[in-house]
Short mmCIF file of C-alpha atoms in Angstrom, two decimals:
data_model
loop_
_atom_site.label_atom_id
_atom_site.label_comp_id
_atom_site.label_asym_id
_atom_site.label_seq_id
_atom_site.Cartn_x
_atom_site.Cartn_y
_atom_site.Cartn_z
CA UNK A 1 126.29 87.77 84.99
CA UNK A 2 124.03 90.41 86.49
CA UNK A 3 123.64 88.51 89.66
CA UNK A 4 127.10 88.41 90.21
CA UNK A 5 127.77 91.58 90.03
CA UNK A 6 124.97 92.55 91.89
CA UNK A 7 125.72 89.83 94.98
CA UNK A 8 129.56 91.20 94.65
CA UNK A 9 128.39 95.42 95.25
CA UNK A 10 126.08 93.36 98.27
CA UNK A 11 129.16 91.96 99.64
CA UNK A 12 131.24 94.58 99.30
CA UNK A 13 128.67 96.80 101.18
CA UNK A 14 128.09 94.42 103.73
CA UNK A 15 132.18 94.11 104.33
CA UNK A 16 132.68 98.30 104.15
CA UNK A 17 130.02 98.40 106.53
CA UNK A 18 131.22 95.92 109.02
CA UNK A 19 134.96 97.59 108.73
CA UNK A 20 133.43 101.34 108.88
CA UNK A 21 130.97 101.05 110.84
CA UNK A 22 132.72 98.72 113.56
CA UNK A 23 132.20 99.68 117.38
CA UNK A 24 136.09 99.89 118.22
CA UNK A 25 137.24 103.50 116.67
CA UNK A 26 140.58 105.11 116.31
CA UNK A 27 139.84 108.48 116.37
CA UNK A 28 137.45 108.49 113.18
CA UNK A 29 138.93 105.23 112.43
CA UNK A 30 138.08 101.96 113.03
CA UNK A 31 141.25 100.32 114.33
CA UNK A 32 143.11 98.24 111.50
CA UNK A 33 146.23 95.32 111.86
CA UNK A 34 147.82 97.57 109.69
CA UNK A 35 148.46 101.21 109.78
CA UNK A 36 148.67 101.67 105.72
CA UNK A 37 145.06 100.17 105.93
CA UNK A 38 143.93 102.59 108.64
CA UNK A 39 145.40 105.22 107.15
CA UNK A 40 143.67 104.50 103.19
CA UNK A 41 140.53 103.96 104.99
CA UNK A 42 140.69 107.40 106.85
CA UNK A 43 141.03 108.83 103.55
CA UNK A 44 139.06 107.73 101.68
CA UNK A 45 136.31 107.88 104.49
CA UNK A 46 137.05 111.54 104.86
CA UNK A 47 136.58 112.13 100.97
CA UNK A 48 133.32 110.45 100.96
CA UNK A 49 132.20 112.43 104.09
CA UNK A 50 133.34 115.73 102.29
CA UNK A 51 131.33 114.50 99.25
CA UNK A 52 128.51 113.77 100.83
CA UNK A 53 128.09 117.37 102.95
CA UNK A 54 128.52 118.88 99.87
CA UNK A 55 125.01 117.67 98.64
CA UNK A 56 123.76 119.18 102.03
CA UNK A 57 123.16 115.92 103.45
CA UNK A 58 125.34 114.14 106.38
CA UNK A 59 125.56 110.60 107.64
CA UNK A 60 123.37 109.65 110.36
CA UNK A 61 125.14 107.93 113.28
CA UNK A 62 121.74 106.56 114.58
CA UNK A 63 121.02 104.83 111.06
CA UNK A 64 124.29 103.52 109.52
CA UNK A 65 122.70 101.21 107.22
CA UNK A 66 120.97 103.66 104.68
CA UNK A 67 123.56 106.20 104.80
CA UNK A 68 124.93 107.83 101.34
CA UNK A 69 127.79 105.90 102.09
CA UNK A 70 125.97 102.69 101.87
CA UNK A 71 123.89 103.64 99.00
CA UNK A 72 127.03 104.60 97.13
CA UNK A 73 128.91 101.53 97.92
CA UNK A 74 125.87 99.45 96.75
CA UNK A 75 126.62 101.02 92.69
CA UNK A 76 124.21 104.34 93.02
CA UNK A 77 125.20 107.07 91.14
CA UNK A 78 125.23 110.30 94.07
CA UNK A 79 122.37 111.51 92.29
CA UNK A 80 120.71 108.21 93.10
CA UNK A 81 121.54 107.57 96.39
CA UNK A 82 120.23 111.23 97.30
CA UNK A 83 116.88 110.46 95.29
CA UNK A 84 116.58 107.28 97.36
CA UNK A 85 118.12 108.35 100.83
CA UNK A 86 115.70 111.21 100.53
CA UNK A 87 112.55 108.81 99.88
CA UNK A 88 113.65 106.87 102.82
CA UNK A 89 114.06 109.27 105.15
CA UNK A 90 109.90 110.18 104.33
CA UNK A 91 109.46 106.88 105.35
CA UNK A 92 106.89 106.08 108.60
CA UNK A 93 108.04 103.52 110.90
CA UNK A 94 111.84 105.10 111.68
CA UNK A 95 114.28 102.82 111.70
CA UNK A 96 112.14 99.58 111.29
CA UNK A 97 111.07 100.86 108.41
CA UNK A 98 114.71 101.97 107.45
CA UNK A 99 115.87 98.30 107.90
CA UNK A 100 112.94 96.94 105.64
CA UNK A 101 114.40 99.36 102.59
CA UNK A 102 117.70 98.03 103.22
CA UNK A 103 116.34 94.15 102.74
CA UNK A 104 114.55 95.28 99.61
CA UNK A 105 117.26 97.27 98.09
CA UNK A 106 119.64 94.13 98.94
CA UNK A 107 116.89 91.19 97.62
CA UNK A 108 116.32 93.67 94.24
CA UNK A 109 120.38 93.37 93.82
CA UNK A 110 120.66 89.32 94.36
CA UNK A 111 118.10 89.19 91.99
CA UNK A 112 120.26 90.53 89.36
CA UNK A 113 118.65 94.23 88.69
CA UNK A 114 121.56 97.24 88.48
CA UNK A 115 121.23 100.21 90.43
CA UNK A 116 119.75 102.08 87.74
CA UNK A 117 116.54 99.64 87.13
CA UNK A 118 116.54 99.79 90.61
CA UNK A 119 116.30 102.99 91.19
CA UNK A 120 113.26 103.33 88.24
CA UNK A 121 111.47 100.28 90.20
CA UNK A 122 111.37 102.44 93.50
CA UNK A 123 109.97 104.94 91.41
CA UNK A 124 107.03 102.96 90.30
CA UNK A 125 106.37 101.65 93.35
CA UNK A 126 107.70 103.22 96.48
CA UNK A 127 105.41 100.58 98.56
CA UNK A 128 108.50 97.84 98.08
CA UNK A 129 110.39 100.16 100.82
CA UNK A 130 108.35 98.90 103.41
CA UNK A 131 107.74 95.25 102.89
CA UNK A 132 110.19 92.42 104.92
CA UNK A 133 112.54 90.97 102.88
CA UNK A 134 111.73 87.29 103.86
CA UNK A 135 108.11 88.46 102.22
CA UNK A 136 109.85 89.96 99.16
CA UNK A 137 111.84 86.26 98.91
CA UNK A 138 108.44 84.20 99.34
CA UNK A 139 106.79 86.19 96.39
CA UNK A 140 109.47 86.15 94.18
CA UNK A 141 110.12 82.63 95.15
CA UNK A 142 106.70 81.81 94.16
CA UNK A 143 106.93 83.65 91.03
CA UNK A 144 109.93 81.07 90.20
CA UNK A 145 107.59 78.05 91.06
CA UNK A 146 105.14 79.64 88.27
CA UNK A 147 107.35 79.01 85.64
CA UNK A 148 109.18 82.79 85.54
CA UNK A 149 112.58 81.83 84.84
CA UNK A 150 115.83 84.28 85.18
CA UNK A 151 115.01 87.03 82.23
CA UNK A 152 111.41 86.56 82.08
CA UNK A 153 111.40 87.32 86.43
CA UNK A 154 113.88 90.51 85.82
CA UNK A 155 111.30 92.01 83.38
CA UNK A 156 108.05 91.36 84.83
CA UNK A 157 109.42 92.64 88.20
CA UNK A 158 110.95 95.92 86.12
CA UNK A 159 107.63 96.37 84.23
CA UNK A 160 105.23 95.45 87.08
CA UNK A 161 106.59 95.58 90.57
CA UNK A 162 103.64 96.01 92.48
CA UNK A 163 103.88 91.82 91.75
CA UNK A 164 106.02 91.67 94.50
CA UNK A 165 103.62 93.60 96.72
CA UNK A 166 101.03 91.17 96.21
CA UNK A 167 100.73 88.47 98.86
CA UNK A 168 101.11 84.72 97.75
CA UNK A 169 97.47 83.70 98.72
CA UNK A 170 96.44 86.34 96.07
CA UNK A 171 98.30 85.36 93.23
CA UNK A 172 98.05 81.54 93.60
CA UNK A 173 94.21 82.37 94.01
CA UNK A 174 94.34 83.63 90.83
CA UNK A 175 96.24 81.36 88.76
CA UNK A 176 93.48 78.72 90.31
CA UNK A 177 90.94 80.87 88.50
CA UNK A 178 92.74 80.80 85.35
CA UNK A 179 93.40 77.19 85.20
CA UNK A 180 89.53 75.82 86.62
CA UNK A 181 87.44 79.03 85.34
CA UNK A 182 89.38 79.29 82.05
CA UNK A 183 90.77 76.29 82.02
CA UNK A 184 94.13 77.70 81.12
CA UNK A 185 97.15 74.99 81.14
CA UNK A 186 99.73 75.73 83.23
CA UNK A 187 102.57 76.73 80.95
CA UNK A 188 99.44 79.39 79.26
CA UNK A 189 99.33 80.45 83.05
CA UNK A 190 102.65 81.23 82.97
CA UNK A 191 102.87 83.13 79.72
CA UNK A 192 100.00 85.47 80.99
CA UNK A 193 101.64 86.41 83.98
CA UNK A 194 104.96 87.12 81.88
CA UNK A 195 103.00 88.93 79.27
CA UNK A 196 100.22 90.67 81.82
CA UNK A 197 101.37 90.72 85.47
CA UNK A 198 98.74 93.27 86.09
CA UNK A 199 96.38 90.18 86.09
CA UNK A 200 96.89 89.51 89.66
CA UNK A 201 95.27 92.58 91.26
CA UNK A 202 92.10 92.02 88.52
CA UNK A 203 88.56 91.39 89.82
CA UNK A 204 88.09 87.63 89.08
CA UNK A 205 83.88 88.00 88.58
CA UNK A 206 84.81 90.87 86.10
CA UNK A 207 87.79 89.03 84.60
CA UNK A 208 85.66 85.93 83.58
CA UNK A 209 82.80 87.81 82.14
CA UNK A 210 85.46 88.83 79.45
CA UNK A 211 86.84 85.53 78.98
CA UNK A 212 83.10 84.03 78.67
CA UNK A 213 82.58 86.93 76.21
CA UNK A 214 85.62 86.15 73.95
CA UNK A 215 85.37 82.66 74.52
CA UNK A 216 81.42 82.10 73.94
CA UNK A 217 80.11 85.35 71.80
CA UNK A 218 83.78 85.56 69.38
CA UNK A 219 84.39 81.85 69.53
CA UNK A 220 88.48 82.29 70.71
CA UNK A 221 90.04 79.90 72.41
CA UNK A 222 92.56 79.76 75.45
CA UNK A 223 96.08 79.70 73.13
CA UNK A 224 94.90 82.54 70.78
CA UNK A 225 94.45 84.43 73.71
CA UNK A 226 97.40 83.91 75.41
CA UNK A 227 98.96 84.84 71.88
CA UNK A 228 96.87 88.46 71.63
CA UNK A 229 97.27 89.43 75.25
CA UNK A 230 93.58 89.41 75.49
CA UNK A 231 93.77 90.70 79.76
CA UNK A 232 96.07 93.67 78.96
CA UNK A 233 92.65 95.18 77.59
CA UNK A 234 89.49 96.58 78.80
CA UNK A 235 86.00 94.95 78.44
CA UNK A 236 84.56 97.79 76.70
CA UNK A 237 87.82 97.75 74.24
CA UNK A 238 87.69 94.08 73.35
CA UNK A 239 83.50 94.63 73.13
CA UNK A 240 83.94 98.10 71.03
CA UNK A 241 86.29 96.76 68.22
CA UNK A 242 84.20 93.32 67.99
CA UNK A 243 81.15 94.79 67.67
CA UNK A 244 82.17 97.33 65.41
CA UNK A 245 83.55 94.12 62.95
CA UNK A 246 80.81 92.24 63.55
CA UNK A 247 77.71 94.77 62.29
CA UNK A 248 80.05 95.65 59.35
CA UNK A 249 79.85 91.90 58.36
CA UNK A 250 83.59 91.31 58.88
CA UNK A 251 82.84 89.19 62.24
CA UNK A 252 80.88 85.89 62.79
CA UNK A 253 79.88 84.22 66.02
CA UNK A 254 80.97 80.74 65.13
CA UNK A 255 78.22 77.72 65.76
CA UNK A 256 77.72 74.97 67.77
CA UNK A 257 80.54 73.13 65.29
CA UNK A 258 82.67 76.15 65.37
CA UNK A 259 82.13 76.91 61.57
CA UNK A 260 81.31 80.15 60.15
CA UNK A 261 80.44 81.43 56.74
CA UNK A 262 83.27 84.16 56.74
CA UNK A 263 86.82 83.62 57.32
CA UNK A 264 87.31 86.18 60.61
CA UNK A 265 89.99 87.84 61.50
CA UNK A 266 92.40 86.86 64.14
CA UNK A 267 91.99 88.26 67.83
CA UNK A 268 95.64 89.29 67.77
CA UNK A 269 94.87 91.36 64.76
CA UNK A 270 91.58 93.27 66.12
CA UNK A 271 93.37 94.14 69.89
CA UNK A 272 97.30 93.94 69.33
CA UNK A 273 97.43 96.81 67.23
CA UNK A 274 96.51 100.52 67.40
CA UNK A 275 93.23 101.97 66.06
CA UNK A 276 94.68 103.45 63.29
CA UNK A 277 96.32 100.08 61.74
CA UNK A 278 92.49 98.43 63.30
CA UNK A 279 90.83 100.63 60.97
CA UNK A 280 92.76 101.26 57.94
CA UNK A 281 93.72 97.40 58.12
CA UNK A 282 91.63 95.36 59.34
CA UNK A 283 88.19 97.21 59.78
CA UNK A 284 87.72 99.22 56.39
CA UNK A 285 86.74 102.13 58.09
CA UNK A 286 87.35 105.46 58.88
CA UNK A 287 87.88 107.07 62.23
CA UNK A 288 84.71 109.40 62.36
CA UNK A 289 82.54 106.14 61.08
CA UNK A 290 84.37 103.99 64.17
CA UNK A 291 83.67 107.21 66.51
CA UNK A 292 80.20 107.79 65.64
CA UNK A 293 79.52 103.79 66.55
CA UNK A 294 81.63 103.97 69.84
CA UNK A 295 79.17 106.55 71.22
CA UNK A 296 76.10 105.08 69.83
CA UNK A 297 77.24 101.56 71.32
CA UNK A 298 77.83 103.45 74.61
CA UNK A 299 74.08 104.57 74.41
CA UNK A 300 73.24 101.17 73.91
CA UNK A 301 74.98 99.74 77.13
CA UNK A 302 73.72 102.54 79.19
CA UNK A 303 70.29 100.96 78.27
CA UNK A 304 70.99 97.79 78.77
CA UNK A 305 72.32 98.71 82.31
CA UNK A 306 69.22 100.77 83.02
CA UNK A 307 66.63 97.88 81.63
CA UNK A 308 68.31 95.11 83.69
CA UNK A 309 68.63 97.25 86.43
CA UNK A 310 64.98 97.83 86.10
CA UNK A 311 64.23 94.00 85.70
CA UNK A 312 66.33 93.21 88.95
CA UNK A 313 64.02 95.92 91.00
CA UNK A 314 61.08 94.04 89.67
CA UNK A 315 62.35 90.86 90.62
CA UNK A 316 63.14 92.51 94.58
CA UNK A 317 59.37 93.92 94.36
CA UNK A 318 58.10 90.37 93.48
CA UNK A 319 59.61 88.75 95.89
CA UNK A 320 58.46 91.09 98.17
CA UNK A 321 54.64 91.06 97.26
CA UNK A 322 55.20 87.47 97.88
CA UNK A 323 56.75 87.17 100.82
CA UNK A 324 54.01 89.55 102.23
CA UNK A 325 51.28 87.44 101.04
CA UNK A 326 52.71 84.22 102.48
CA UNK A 327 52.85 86.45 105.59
CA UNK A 328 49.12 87.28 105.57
CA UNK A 329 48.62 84.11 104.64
CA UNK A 330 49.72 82.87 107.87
CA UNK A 331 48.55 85.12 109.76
CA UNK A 332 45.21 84.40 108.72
CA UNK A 333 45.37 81.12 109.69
CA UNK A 334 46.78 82.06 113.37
CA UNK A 335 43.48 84.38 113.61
CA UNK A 336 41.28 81.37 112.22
CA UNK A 337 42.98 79.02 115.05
CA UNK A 338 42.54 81.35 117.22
CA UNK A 339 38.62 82.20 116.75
CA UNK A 340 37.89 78.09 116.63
CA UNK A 341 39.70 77.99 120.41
#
């Protein structure tokens, strides 16, 4: 239903702004078969003109398509088409750059937002003014090819649109990580880019150490991670609230079987929540305890860093020392050869 709507204020616009718009003029009116037309037209041109001066702002002749006109014809409220007429007009590039809003504001409406989500999206992410629309309809295109049907597309593109700034390489890079790194199926692919979008623009070296982690050191597996979110958090959060468990006996690193002597707690249960429930419910503990451990963990990491950093200085030097002997080496048989000639 939203489409509709949203293809029917496209057409609209696109029909007003072939009719106002239109080369051949009659005065400030485009000639019309009719002279009731021309005349309904003049008048309600001339309102909107009036309306529009009074917000301080006037039509620019050069650069009919983003106009006030336009914007208002599209469903913007005049407070919206002033917020966005006034981001546009920032924009570098002049009128290119003008005629790339345009195709975004007109691909964001076909694919069924309202003028109001719209408006919010441009907020978040003012980069969308500037890509090509035939760019914008690849990604989003691809995004349908994941498995992101029509209400699942509309929200991830509301809550994340810098998903539609990401090149297609990138993202099908990524879900190739996720399904032969993580060997994540491909409708589990699909629910983590509905559920984490943000996943896209992630380091991939970074984002498997914290699978590996979860997978190897809490024993999870791929569908109760899908299930907890597990990539809408941090390293150090999903590290922080397992180690906590685990030292307070409430955690076990299953074995080679998968067994463990203690029933653990669900993933979903230790990261899905906030600390507060964490701690009253599913910790034991109180909030000065869980602070006290989050700085002395922090210590301990610091350490960690430091010693391995240490080790892989060693290792350099090493190779060093040995690459020098091997050098001497050889040159002391070149002087040998040399002294027997």
């Amino acid at each position: 239903m939203g489409t509709r709507v949203a293809a029917r204020q496209v057409l609209r616009w696109t029909v007003m702004k072939a009719a106002v718009f239109s080369p051949l003029r009659c005065g400030t009116c485009p000639l019309q078969p009719l002279r009731t037309g021309c005349r309904s037209l003049c008048s309600s041109q001339n309102t909107n003109r009036a309306s529009h001066q009074s917000h301080g702002l006037r039509l620019q002749p050069g650069d009919p398509e983003l106009s006030l006109l336009s914007l208002l014809d599209m469903g913007f409220t005049d407070s919206q088409a002033q917020r966005i007429y006034e981001d546009t007009s920032k924009l570098r590039g002049g009128s290119a750059a003008c005629k790339h809003a345009l195709s975004t504001l007109t691909a964001l409406f076909v694919l069924g937002l309202n003028p109001s989500s719209v408006l919010k999206l441009l907020e978040k992410c003012p980069e969308l003014y500037t890509v090509r629309e035939s760019l914008l309809q690849q990604r989003i295109g691809n995004l349908r090819k994941l498995g992101l049907v029509e209400g699942s597309l509309q929200r991830v593109v509301s809550h994340f649109p810098q998903i539609i700034t990401v090149p297609v390489k990138t993202v099908k890079s990524m879900v190739m990580f996720l399904r032969e790194k993580c060997l994540f199926t491909v409708q589990q692919v699909t629910d983590i880019l509905r559920d984490t979008p943000a996943v896209v623009l992630e380091n991939t070296d970074k984002l498997e150490y914290k699978f590996q982690y979860v997978y190897f050191r809490m024993g999870v597996k791929q569908a109760e991670m899908v299930k907890s979110r597990l990539f809408r958090y941090t390293l150090d959060e999903v590290r922080s609230r397992h180690s906590f468990m685990e030292r307070r006996g409430l955690y076990q690193t299953p074995d080679k079987k998968g067994q463990t002597i203690i029933i653990n707690p669900k993933l979903d249960s230790i990261l899905n929540v906030d600390q507060d429930t964490f701690l009253t419910d599913v910790a034991k503990a109180s909030a000065e305890e869980y602070e006290v451990f989050r700085r002395l963990l922090a210590r301990e990491w610091q350490e960690e860093e430091r010693l391995h950093g240490t080790v892989e200085a060693d290792s350099d030097d090493d190779d060093e020392v040995e690459e020098d002997e091997e050098d001497e080496e050889t040159r002391g048989k070149g002087g040998y050869r040399k002294k027997r000639k």
